[in-house]
XYZ file of C-alpha atoms in Angstrom:
608
model
C 0.000 0.000 0.000
C 0.166 3.525 0.105
C -0.699 6.203 -2.462
C -2.097 5.800 -5.972
C -2.484 8.446 -8.667
C -3.704 7.860 -12.229
C -4.495 10.438 -14.911
C -5.981 10.673 -18.397
C -7.036 13.938 -19.964
C -6.210 16.976 -22.047
C -3.102 17.992 -20.094
C 0.413 16.642 -19.838
C 0.183 14.098 -17.036
C 3.658 14.366 -15.481
C 2.932 17.539 -13.455
C -0.420 16.101 -12.362
C 1.126 12.814 -11.230
C 4.020 14.437 -9.347
C 1.703 16.948 -7.702
C -0.594 14.099 -6.676
C 2.275 12.098 -5.194
C 3.477 15.100 -3.229
C 0.012 15.620 -1.794
C -0.030 11.982 -0.708
C 3.356 12.170 1.012
C 1.711 12.666 4.400
C 0.455 9.055 4.284
C 3.958 7.704 4.849
C 5.947 5.753 2.221
C 9.400 4.431 1.372
C 9.658 4.601 -2.438
C 7.912 6.138 -5.443
C 7.478 5.675 -9.170
C 5.636 6.722 -12.329
C 4.736 5.204 -15.704
C 3.639 7.442 -18.600
C 2.407 6.492 -22.076
C 3.571 8.624 -25.001
C 1.143 6.906 -27.351
C 3.621 4.263 -28.523
C 5.405 2.955 -25.472
C 5.445 3.477 -21.724
C 8.266 5.212 -19.881
C 8.831 4.256 -16.232
C 10.957 5.808 -13.490
C 11.305 4.663 -9.875
C 13.330 5.587 -6.821
C 13.803 4.558 -3.237
C 13.026 7.319 -0.745
C 11.058 10.521 -1.207
C 9.321 11.954 -4.268
C 12.160 14.471 -4.531
C 14.471 11.570 -5.359
C 12.055 10.359 -8.031
C 11.982 13.809 -9.635
C 15.765 13.705 -10.026
C 15.528 10.447 -12.013
C 12.786 11.487 -14.417
C 13.743 12.271 -17.991
C 11.387 15.058 -19.015
C 12.143 14.420 -22.679
C 10.838 10.860 -22.381
C 8.076 11.689 -19.903
C 5.680 13.250 -22.398
C 2.103 12.024 -22.503
C -1.432 12.603 -21.334
C -1.967 9.241 -19.650
C -0.054 7.802 -16.731
C 0.008 6.208 -13.293
C 2.087 6.858 -10.187
C 2.546 5.423 -6.713
C 4.139 5.926 -3.323
C 4.868 2.565 -1.660
C 4.765 1.528 1.994
C 6.484 -1.852 2.048
C 4.480 -4.975 2.827
C 6.075 -7.667 0.608
C 9.767 -7.041 0.039
C 12.108 -4.406 1.442
C 11.988 -0.748 0.418
C 13.996 -0.608 -2.818
C 13.877 0.692 -6.352
C 13.123 -2.732 -7.828
C 10.219 -3.248 -5.402
C 8.772 0.212 -6.052
C 5.622 0.546 -8.176
C 4.596 0.642 -11.005
C 5.252 -2.993 -11.943
C 5.102 -4.506 -15.407
C 4.819 -7.818 -17.177
C 7.588 -9.446 -19.189
C 6.913 -7.415 -22.336
C 6.926 -4.064 -20.487
C 3.573 -3.197 -22.033
C 1.224 -3.685 -19.096
C 1.963 -1.501 -16.034
C 0.080 -1.471 -12.725
C 0.041 0.275 -9.372
C -1.608 -1.448 -6.435
C -2.588 -0.912 -2.801
C -3.494 -3.871 -0.604
C -2.238 -7.403 -0.131
C -2.709 -10.340 -2.509
C -2.876 -13.274 -0.119
C -2.456 -15.984 -2.779
C 0.305 -14.217 -4.693
C 2.842 -17.006 -4.149
C 0.542 -19.638 -5.668
C -0.178 -17.369 -8.635
C 3.515 -16.600 -9.022
C 4.414 -20.278 -9.102
C 1.793 -20.947 -11.809
C 2.959 -17.982 -13.882
C 6.607 -19.007 -13.614
C 5.681 -22.435 -14.995
C 4.166 -20.577 -17.965
C 7.452 -18.732 -18.535
C 6.967 -15.448 -16.695
C 10.098 -13.925 -15.142
C 9.776 -11.899 -11.959
C 12.109 -9.095 -10.891
C 10.754 -8.014 -7.501
C 9.730 -9.532 -4.171
C 6.295 -7.902 -4.286
C 2.825 -9.359 -4.542
C 1.928 -6.502 -6.927
C 4.162 -7.740 -9.729
C 2.055 -10.899 -9.846
C -0.958 -8.763 -10.846
C 0.917 -7.300 -13.819
C 2.023 -10.715 -15.071
C -1.431 -12.180 -14.525
C -3.081 -9.428 -16.584
C -0.407 -9.899 -19.241
C -1.153 -13.637 -19.354
C -4.889 -12.964 -19.756
C -4.597 -10.018 -22.165
C -6.224 -10.481 -25.563
C -6.483 -6.950 -26.896
C -8.825 -5.475 -24.254
C -7.307 -4.257 -20.987
C -10.689 -3.942 -19.270
C -11.526 -7.580 -19.942
C -8.061 -8.730 -18.854
C -8.273 -6.825 -15.552
C -11.714 -8.256 -14.878
C -10.507 -11.810 -15.564
C -7.423 -11.282 -13.393
C -9.534 -10.222 -10.427
C -11.286 -13.593 -10.463
C -7.943 -15.148 -9.449
C -7.017 -12.667 -6.704
C -7.585 -13.307 -3.004
C -7.079 -10.475 -0.549
C -7.448 -6.709 -0.742
C -6.600 -4.522 -3.693
C -6.993 -1.215 -5.437
C -5.476 -1.534 -8.911
C -4.909 1.005 -11.668
C -3.521 -0.359 -14.954
C -2.404 0.925 -18.357
C -1.227 -0.856 -21.530
C 1.065 0.408 -24.278
C -1.259 -0.966 -26.979
C -4.232 0.981 -25.604
C -2.811 4.486 -25.079
C -6.273 6.020 -24.619
C -7.392 3.955 -21.622
C -6.867 3.567 -17.891
C -8.589 0.699 -16.080
C -9.112 0.598 -12.316
C -10.760 -1.751 -9.856
C -10.939 -2.323 -6.118
C -11.809 -4.787 -3.386
C -11.510 -3.884 0.315
C -9.087 -1.059 -0.455
C -10.143 2.521 -1.220
C -10.138 4.042 -4.692
C -11.723 7.334 -5.655
C -12.287 8.849 -9.095
C -12.075 12.586 -9.695
C -14.293 13.900 -12.494
C -12.771 17.021 -14.036
C -13.157 18.970 -17.255
C -11.971 16.632 -20.012
C -9.914 14.661 -17.496
C -10.268 11.761 -15.069
C -8.067 11.245 -12.022
C -7.798 8.088 -9.936
C -6.422 8.115 -6.423
C -6.430 6.252 -3.149
C -7.072 9.576 -1.388
C -8.961 12.737 -2.304
C -5.910 14.819 -1.309
C -4.414 14.071 -4.732
C -7.607 15.146 -6.489
C -8.872 18.196 -4.645
C -6.617 20.664 -6.465
C -8.132 19.738 -9.842
C -11.781 18.975 -9.105
C -14.208 18.762 -6.208
C -16.429 16.145 -7.893
C -15.573 12.558 -6.963
C -16.985 9.043 -7.226
C -16.144 6.325 -4.702
C -15.844 2.931 -6.362
C -17.573 -0.059 -4.784
C -15.935 -3.451 -4.358
C -15.930 -5.299 -7.668
C -16.376 -2.207 -9.823
C -14.282 -1.955 -12.968
C -13.752 1.668 -14.033
C -12.634 2.371 -17.595
C -11.517 5.942 -18.325
C -10.817 7.166 -21.840
C -10.604 10.615 -23.408
C -14.309 10.328 -24.163
C -15.312 9.762 -20.547
C -15.751 7.266 -17.723
C -17.613 3.968 -17.691
C -18.105 1.826 -14.588
C -19.131 -1.839 -14.683
C -20.143 -3.535 -11.436
C -19.489 -7.099 -10.292
C -22.697 -8.208 -12.057
C -21.300 -6.925 -15.400
C -23.848 -4.101 -15.507
C -22.918 -0.545 -16.402
C -23.718 1.593 -13.357
C -23.933 5.245 -12.386
C -22.562 6.232 -8.996
C -23.460 9.230 -6.887
C -21.064 12.114 -7.394
C -19.873 13.592 -4.085
C -18.664 17.155 -3.743
C -15.503 17.499 -1.632
C -16.200 20.012 1.138
C -12.623 21.170 1.740
C -9.972 22.895 -0.342
C -6.256 22.706 -0.929
C -5.525 25.558 1.488
C -6.553 23.237 4.309
C -3.651 20.910 3.579
C -1.052 23.684 3.859
C 0.984 24.339 6.999
C -0.039 28.017 7.186
C 3.079 29.143 9.012
C 3.440 26.134 11.321
C 6.620 24.081 11.127
C 4.670 20.815 10.983
C 1.144 19.683 10.191
C 0.926 18.039 13.617
C 1.492 21.353 15.415
C -1.037 23.044 13.128
C -3.615 20.334 13.781
C -3.095 20.485 17.545
C -3.894 24.200 17.404
C -6.794 23.631 14.995
C -8.650 21.802 17.770
C -10.220 25.085 18.866
C -12.069 25.159 15.535
C -12.368 21.423 14.837
C -14.311 20.839 18.061
C -16.645 23.679 17.142
C -17.147 22.188 13.684
C -17.971 18.794 15.188
C -20.759 20.210 17.365
C -22.093 22.902 15.039
C -25.857 22.539 14.566
C -26.010 19.503 16.828
C -26.737 21.095 20.220
C -29.981 22.584 21.500
C -28.754 24.482 24.548
C -32.215 25.575 25.651
C -33.734 22.095 25.619
C -30.528 20.301 26.536
C -30.779 17.838 23.669
C -28.551 16.602 20.863
C -29.569 16.347 17.222
C -27.582 13.954 15.042
C -29.122 13.892 11.582
C -27.003 10.931 10.512
C -28.644 8.756 13.195
C -32.212 9.913 12.702
C -33.077 7.015 10.372
C -32.163 4.470 13.066
C -33.428 6.387 16.084
C -36.090 3.793 16.930
C -33.606 0.932 16.693
C -31.193 2.806 18.955
C -33.894 3.142 21.578
C -34.191 -0.650 21.609
C -30.540 -1.730 21.687
C -29.314 -3.724 24.669
C -25.546 -3.457 24.245
C -22.875 -1.624 22.277
C -19.589 -2.867 20.838
C -17.048 -0.291 19.644
C -14.637 -1.588 16.980
C -11.591 0.445 16.086
C -7.781 0.605 15.934
C -4.897 2.677 17.260
C -5.652 6.190 18.459
C -9.332 5.813 17.602
C -9.459 2.827 19.954
C -8.479 5.087 22.836
C -11.409 7.334 21.915
C -13.607 4.253 22.051
C -12.332 3.401 25.533
C -13.349 6.845 26.770
C -16.701 6.368 25.036
C -17.176 3.113 26.931
C -17.059 5.015 30.228
C -19.449 7.668 28.887
C -22.028 5.272 27.496
C -22.146 3.047 30.550
C -22.260 5.879 33.094
C -24.768 8.174 31.409
C -26.698 6.036 28.899
C -26.530 2.921 31.105
C -25.845 0.668 28.107
C -23.337 -2.195 28.510
C -20.447 -1.327 26.214
C -17.293 -3.131 25.117
C -14.351 -1.896 23.059
C -12.796 -4.442 20.717
C -9.634 -4.394 18.638
C -11.067 -4.367 15.131
C -8.187 -6.574 13.984
C -9.309 -9.314 16.411
C -13.073 -8.876 16.282
C -13.949 -11.195 13.410
C -11.582 -13.899 14.600
C -13.510 -14.356 17.845
C -17.020 -15.685 17.752
C -18.760 -12.439 18.667
C -22.143 -12.733 20.336
C -24.297 -10.302 18.358
C -27.926 -9.865 17.422
C -30.295 -7.224 16.086
C -30.323 -5.476 19.469
C -26.566 -4.917 19.401
C -25.136 -1.665 18.064
C -21.624 -1.821 16.642
C -19.916 1.559 16.449
C -16.954 1.764 14.057
C -14.555 4.679 14.544
C -12.120 5.582 11.747
C -10.835 8.983 10.663
C -10.303 7.863 7.078
C -13.327 5.596 6.907
C -11.095 3.115 5.094
C -9.238 1.301 7.907
C -9.187 -2.285 6.651
C -9.593 -4.035 9.996
C -12.411 -1.735 11.103
C -14.218 -2.194 7.802
C -13.895 -5.972 8.127
C -15.386 -5.756 11.638
C -18.357 -3.794 10.278
C -18.989 -6.424 7.637
C -18.785 -9.175 10.255
C -21.287 -7.364 12.478
C -23.749 -6.987 9.604
C -23.745 -10.765 9.108
C -25.301 -11.109 12.549
C -27.918 -8.414 11.977
C -26.307 -5.886 14.320
C -26.993 -2.185 13.838
C -23.791 -0.620 12.477
C -22.855 3.024 13.061
C -19.830 4.882 11.706
C -17.929 7.776 13.210
C -15.757 8.927 10.310
C -14.258 12.115 8.936
C -14.078 11.292 5.230
C -17.402 11.910 3.494
C -18.345 9.081 1.135
C -15.675 6.724 2.495
C -16.308 2.982 2.551
C -17.250 2.755 6.237
C -19.538 5.763 5.825
C -21.300 4.008 2.940
C -21.465 0.511 4.411
C -22.697 1.281 7.920
C -26.444 1.612 8.570
C -26.026 5.162 9.867
C -23.330 7.442 11.183
C -21.930 10.763 12.269
C -19.299 12.766 10.402
C -16.531 14.616 12.247
C -16.543 17.603 9.864
C -13.005 18.638 10.820
C -11.437 18.910 7.375
C -8.343 16.951 6.358
C -5.958 15.607 8.980
C -2.557 15.349 7.329
C -0.103 14.344 10.059
C 0.157 10.588 10.531
C -0.188 11.066 14.298
C -3.863 11.829 14.882
C -4.721 14.768 17.144
C -7.765 16.788 16.086
C -9.561 13.689 14.818
C -9.126 12.081 18.235
C -10.679 14.951 20.191
C -13.470 15.189 17.626
C -14.203 11.485 18.093
C -14.448 12.067 21.839
C -16.916 14.910 21.330
C -19.090 12.850 19.003
C -19.126 9.964 21.475
C -20.277 12.438 24.117
C -23.061 13.626 21.785
C -24.156 10.051 21.107
C -24.109 9.369 24.852
C -26.454 12.268 25.553
C -28.777 11.239 22.733
C -28.968 7.615 23.898
C -29.158 8.670 27.538
C -32.191 10.869 26.890
C -33.898 7.903 25.226
C -33.480 6.131 28.527
C -33.121 7.593 32.007
C -30.736 10.533 31.672
C -32.512 13.504 33.223
C -33.030 16.694 31.269
C -31.090 18.608 33.953
C -28.050 16.357 33.673
C -28.242 16.325 29.883
C -28.451 20.133 29.810
C -25.377 20.342 32.005
C -23.398 18.097 29.645
C -24.584 19.972 26.558
C -23.651 23.328 28.083
C -20.188 22.027 28.945
C -19.710 20.662 25.422
C -20.569 24.080 23.991
C -17.731 25.649 26.022
C -15.014 23.182 25.025
C -13.443 25.324 22.303
C -12.916 28.179 24.753
C -11.241 25.840 27.224
C -9.042 24.302 24.530
C -7.895 27.806 23.644
C -6.843 28.218 27.286
C -5.028 24.865 27.302
C -2.962 25.818 24.262
C -1.407 28.673 26.244
C 0.815 26.032 27.903
C 2.674 25.504 24.619
C 5.876 27.198 25.795
C 5.824 25.425 29.167
C 5.494 22.008 27.494
C 8.334 22.856 25.135
C 10.550 23.575 28.161
C 9.464 20.304 29.787
C 10.370 18.377 26.647
C 13.821 19.940 26.727
C 14.170 18.906 30.395
C 13.222 15.261 29.762
C 14.734 14.843 26.284
C 17.330 12.293 27.423
C 14.709 9.890 28.798
C 14.731 6.496 27.094
C 11.481 5.310 28.691
C 8.260 6.987 29.820
C 5.314 5.809 31.892
C 1.887 7.392 31.359
C -0.767 6.740 33.996
C -4.366 7.693 34.625
C -7.634 6.424 36.039
C -11.217 6.125 34.849
C -11.890 8.563 31.985
C -8.219 9.462 31.793
C -6.818 5.938 31.728
C -7.270 5.865 27.920
C -5.562 9.273 27.762
C -2.516 7.757 29.465
C -2.540 5.088 26.755
C -2.974 7.672 24.017
C -0.178 9.832 25.434
C 2.159 6.850 25.429
C 1.188 5.973 21.868
C 1.932 9.503 20.661
C 5.327 9.443 22.374
C 6.182 6.146 20.650
C 4.783 7.123 17.265
C 6.703 10.291 16.630
C 9.667 10.490 19.030
C 10.504 6.749 19.002
C 10.884 6.823 22.800
C 9.574 3.694 24.481
C 6.456 4.495 26.487
C 3.761 2.551 28.299
C 0.261 3.762 29.111
C -1.411 1.979 32.013
C -4.163 2.350 34.588
C -2.618 3.967 37.662
C -4.000 1.253 39.928
C -2.255 -1.453 37.880
C 1.147 0.160 38.267
C 2.095 -1.842 41.362
C 1.209 -5.120 39.627
C 4.480 -5.234 37.746
C 5.171 -1.917 36.021
C 6.526 -0.313 39.198
C 9.643 -2.420 38.665
C 10.620 0.021 35.901
C 10.520 3.081 38.146
C 13.768 4.916 38.825
C 15.095 8.442 38.405
C 15.703 7.842 34.681
C 12.134 6.748 33.864
C 9.697 9.674 34.297
C 6.021 9.034 35.019
C 3.353 11.317 33.590
C 0.107 11.194 35.559
C -3.133 12.454 34.020
C -4.591 13.633 37.297
C -7.438 16.182 37.059
C -9.491 16.882 40.167
C -12.148 14.247 39.491
C -13.847 11.326 41.266
C -10.613 9.302 41.377
C -8.264 12.158 42.257
C -7.273 10.835 45.701
C -6.523 7.390 44.253
C -4.192 8.964 41.689
C -2.442 10.970 44.406
C -1.717 7.757 46.304
C -0.181 6.261 43.161
C 1.978 9.349 42.649
C 3.256 9.012 46.199
C 4.197 5.384 45.483
C 6.294 6.543 42.524
C 7.951 9.318 44.516
C 8.781 6.900 47.343
C 10.862 4.924 44.838
C 12.815 7.871 43.506
C 10.752 8.326 40.358
C 10.213 11.689 38.691
C 6.587 12.759 38.140
C 4.952 15.081 35.658
C 1.298 15.766 36.499
C -1.496 17.089 34.297
C -3.744 18.701 36.904
C -6.723 21.012 37.266
C -6.088 24.745 37.613
C -5.990 25.750 41.281
C -4.704 22.401 42.543
C -1.772 23.621 44.652
C -1.401 20.395 46.636
C -0.151 18.425 43.653
C 2.605 20.987 43.078
C 4.142 19.911 46.385
C 4.240 16.292 45.229
C 5.030 16.254 41.505
C 8.304 17.435 39.986
C 6.459 19.316 37.243
C 2.798 20.276 36.840
C 0.866 21.209 33.701
C -2.392 22.907 34.608
C -5.551 22.633 32.509
C -9.004 24.250 32.967
C -11.654 22.514 35.046
C -14.251 20.696 32.988
C -16.954 18.094 33.500
C -15.309 14.755 34.331
C -16.653 12.887 31.297
C -15.266 15.605 29.007
C -11.916 15.969 30.755
C -10.065 13.693 28.278
C -10.694 16.264 25.526
C -8.702 18.758 27.600
C -6.086 16.561 29.268
C -4.945 14.883 26.049
C -3.662 18.157 24.551
C -0.591 18.465 26.829
C 0.353 14.882 25.937
C 0.100 15.752 22.238
C 2.347 18.783 22.687
C 4.869 16.866 24.802
C 5.226 14.118 22.199
C 5.498 16.757 19.478
C 8.341 18.668 21.116
C 10.209 15.511 22.113
C 10.116 14.511 18.443
C 11.215 17.962 17.271
C 14.175 18.024 19.690
C 15.195 14.555 18.506
C 14.968 15.748 14.886
C 12.347 13.149 13.963
C 10.157 13.337 10.876
C 7.155 14.491 12.900
C 4.449 14.299 10.242
C 5.705 11.096 8.615
C 7.232 8.891 11.343
C 9.162 5.869 10.169
C 7.309 2.652 9.315
C 3.860 4.233 9.772
C 1.086 5.115 7.332
C -1.813 7.510 7.808
C -4.506 5.217 6.479
C -3.932 1.520 7.147
C -5.799 -0.176 4.320
C -4.340 -3.660 4.751
C -4.745 -6.169 7.576
């Protein structure tokens, strides 16, 4: 996997392809390549490393044409190298493909093709696709791609071109995202709308099994039943300016500071402050079913899972609905007990996370009500769930999620109030929560004033090789999220645990070289957290505390204190997580890490 771009149209394609690749750089990748048809033959260039390295290798004299494909690769099969970079071709160098996903039966296919005389150059599963299409090609690329897909097991988004058909690009997908941009006399394929938004705002999301054929005369889509179909055209609701740094050194820093506005965007039009109720239009069609559900399962991965863990506390305390949070990657390999009175909530910023999508599909088999919390309009999870709520926060570019996470927390709070009011949550308590939600942006603005203090703290602790993050109740998941951020972008080992579990093993790590960060607002478990801090101090450990403004007692106990505004306990994670985001950010900056594109990571994980 990582980023796909394909173009056919009235313009020279090289600038379009390179621009598209550069806009996809935020997804994380290790090599890049292009293939362009000049009408007679196809010119290909590849490089290990960044797109800037690819640009150095391109011959602009040879790279002339109005049809081409390009790719940034995040290694799955085979090491990062020029030979493993996409695009890949068949033996005759006529068919060229780019591919995201994993072909699970590639080795079997490769063995069969080698018996038939095909010679392979790379270690990738993708090269098998090119040779398979070549083997099946009989003058029509569309037919050959369709036949090839019948042999493929796994996930794929494929875009293919052929030297003998210089007026055609063919694309298809299964369990991996692919979007088509519809411009003026041009068609653009991409795995991500970021590569498209600069040229058109009109896009089509392909369904699994679709075969899209783009020529200079237009676009035709054939579905898995061999019928020509028309898809809904979505209008992208954000512009290219939103994926610029706007004076910030990194996208992550920009997105941390954007949380003042992103939270407001997530709640806009959804709160009735006078009546103390929440209106979620995306759930209106399933409102009656929601009133009847008996349990909730939240399926998600990574940072979004930590949002789900906070949501579990919210939903059980205020909506009184038994709730579990499951690793999406494990969900379908259990034997989940589901029925039509179970709601399965899938959380994914991109709406394309492969494991989360697979969990949704598993839940639907059992008749469960499926709900999506996603940011990307028209994404696969948004289309395949029964109902859902959009984040409405605009693009999140940095691999390390920040504003999407706090938006997910807010939406879970909104869902909690809505479900709680259907049950026994009083109007007074609901009004209190709604009022507090409406003030979150103001309080986030206050939190961000600690930026300089956190920078100084990062400088103080920069030599630490290990970090412990601890919290209780609503802020236990924030300890886990803080540790994840520290690992993701600074590459410092960190563990996030429940404070009460610390003495069941983890306390063995405590010494003066392993700082402990406690998320310790003045809440219902404050005294318990204080006891745990004292246990750390008694063993010579250094403590950083995230505490509520006005808490002077903790300053006498902790080595360093970061103060945040007081907020309702269930909403405190939205406030307390921000210092952990800033701390991880500055630790990474001081260690000269690639903050927005940390090593080995990808923004949208579209393979299992």
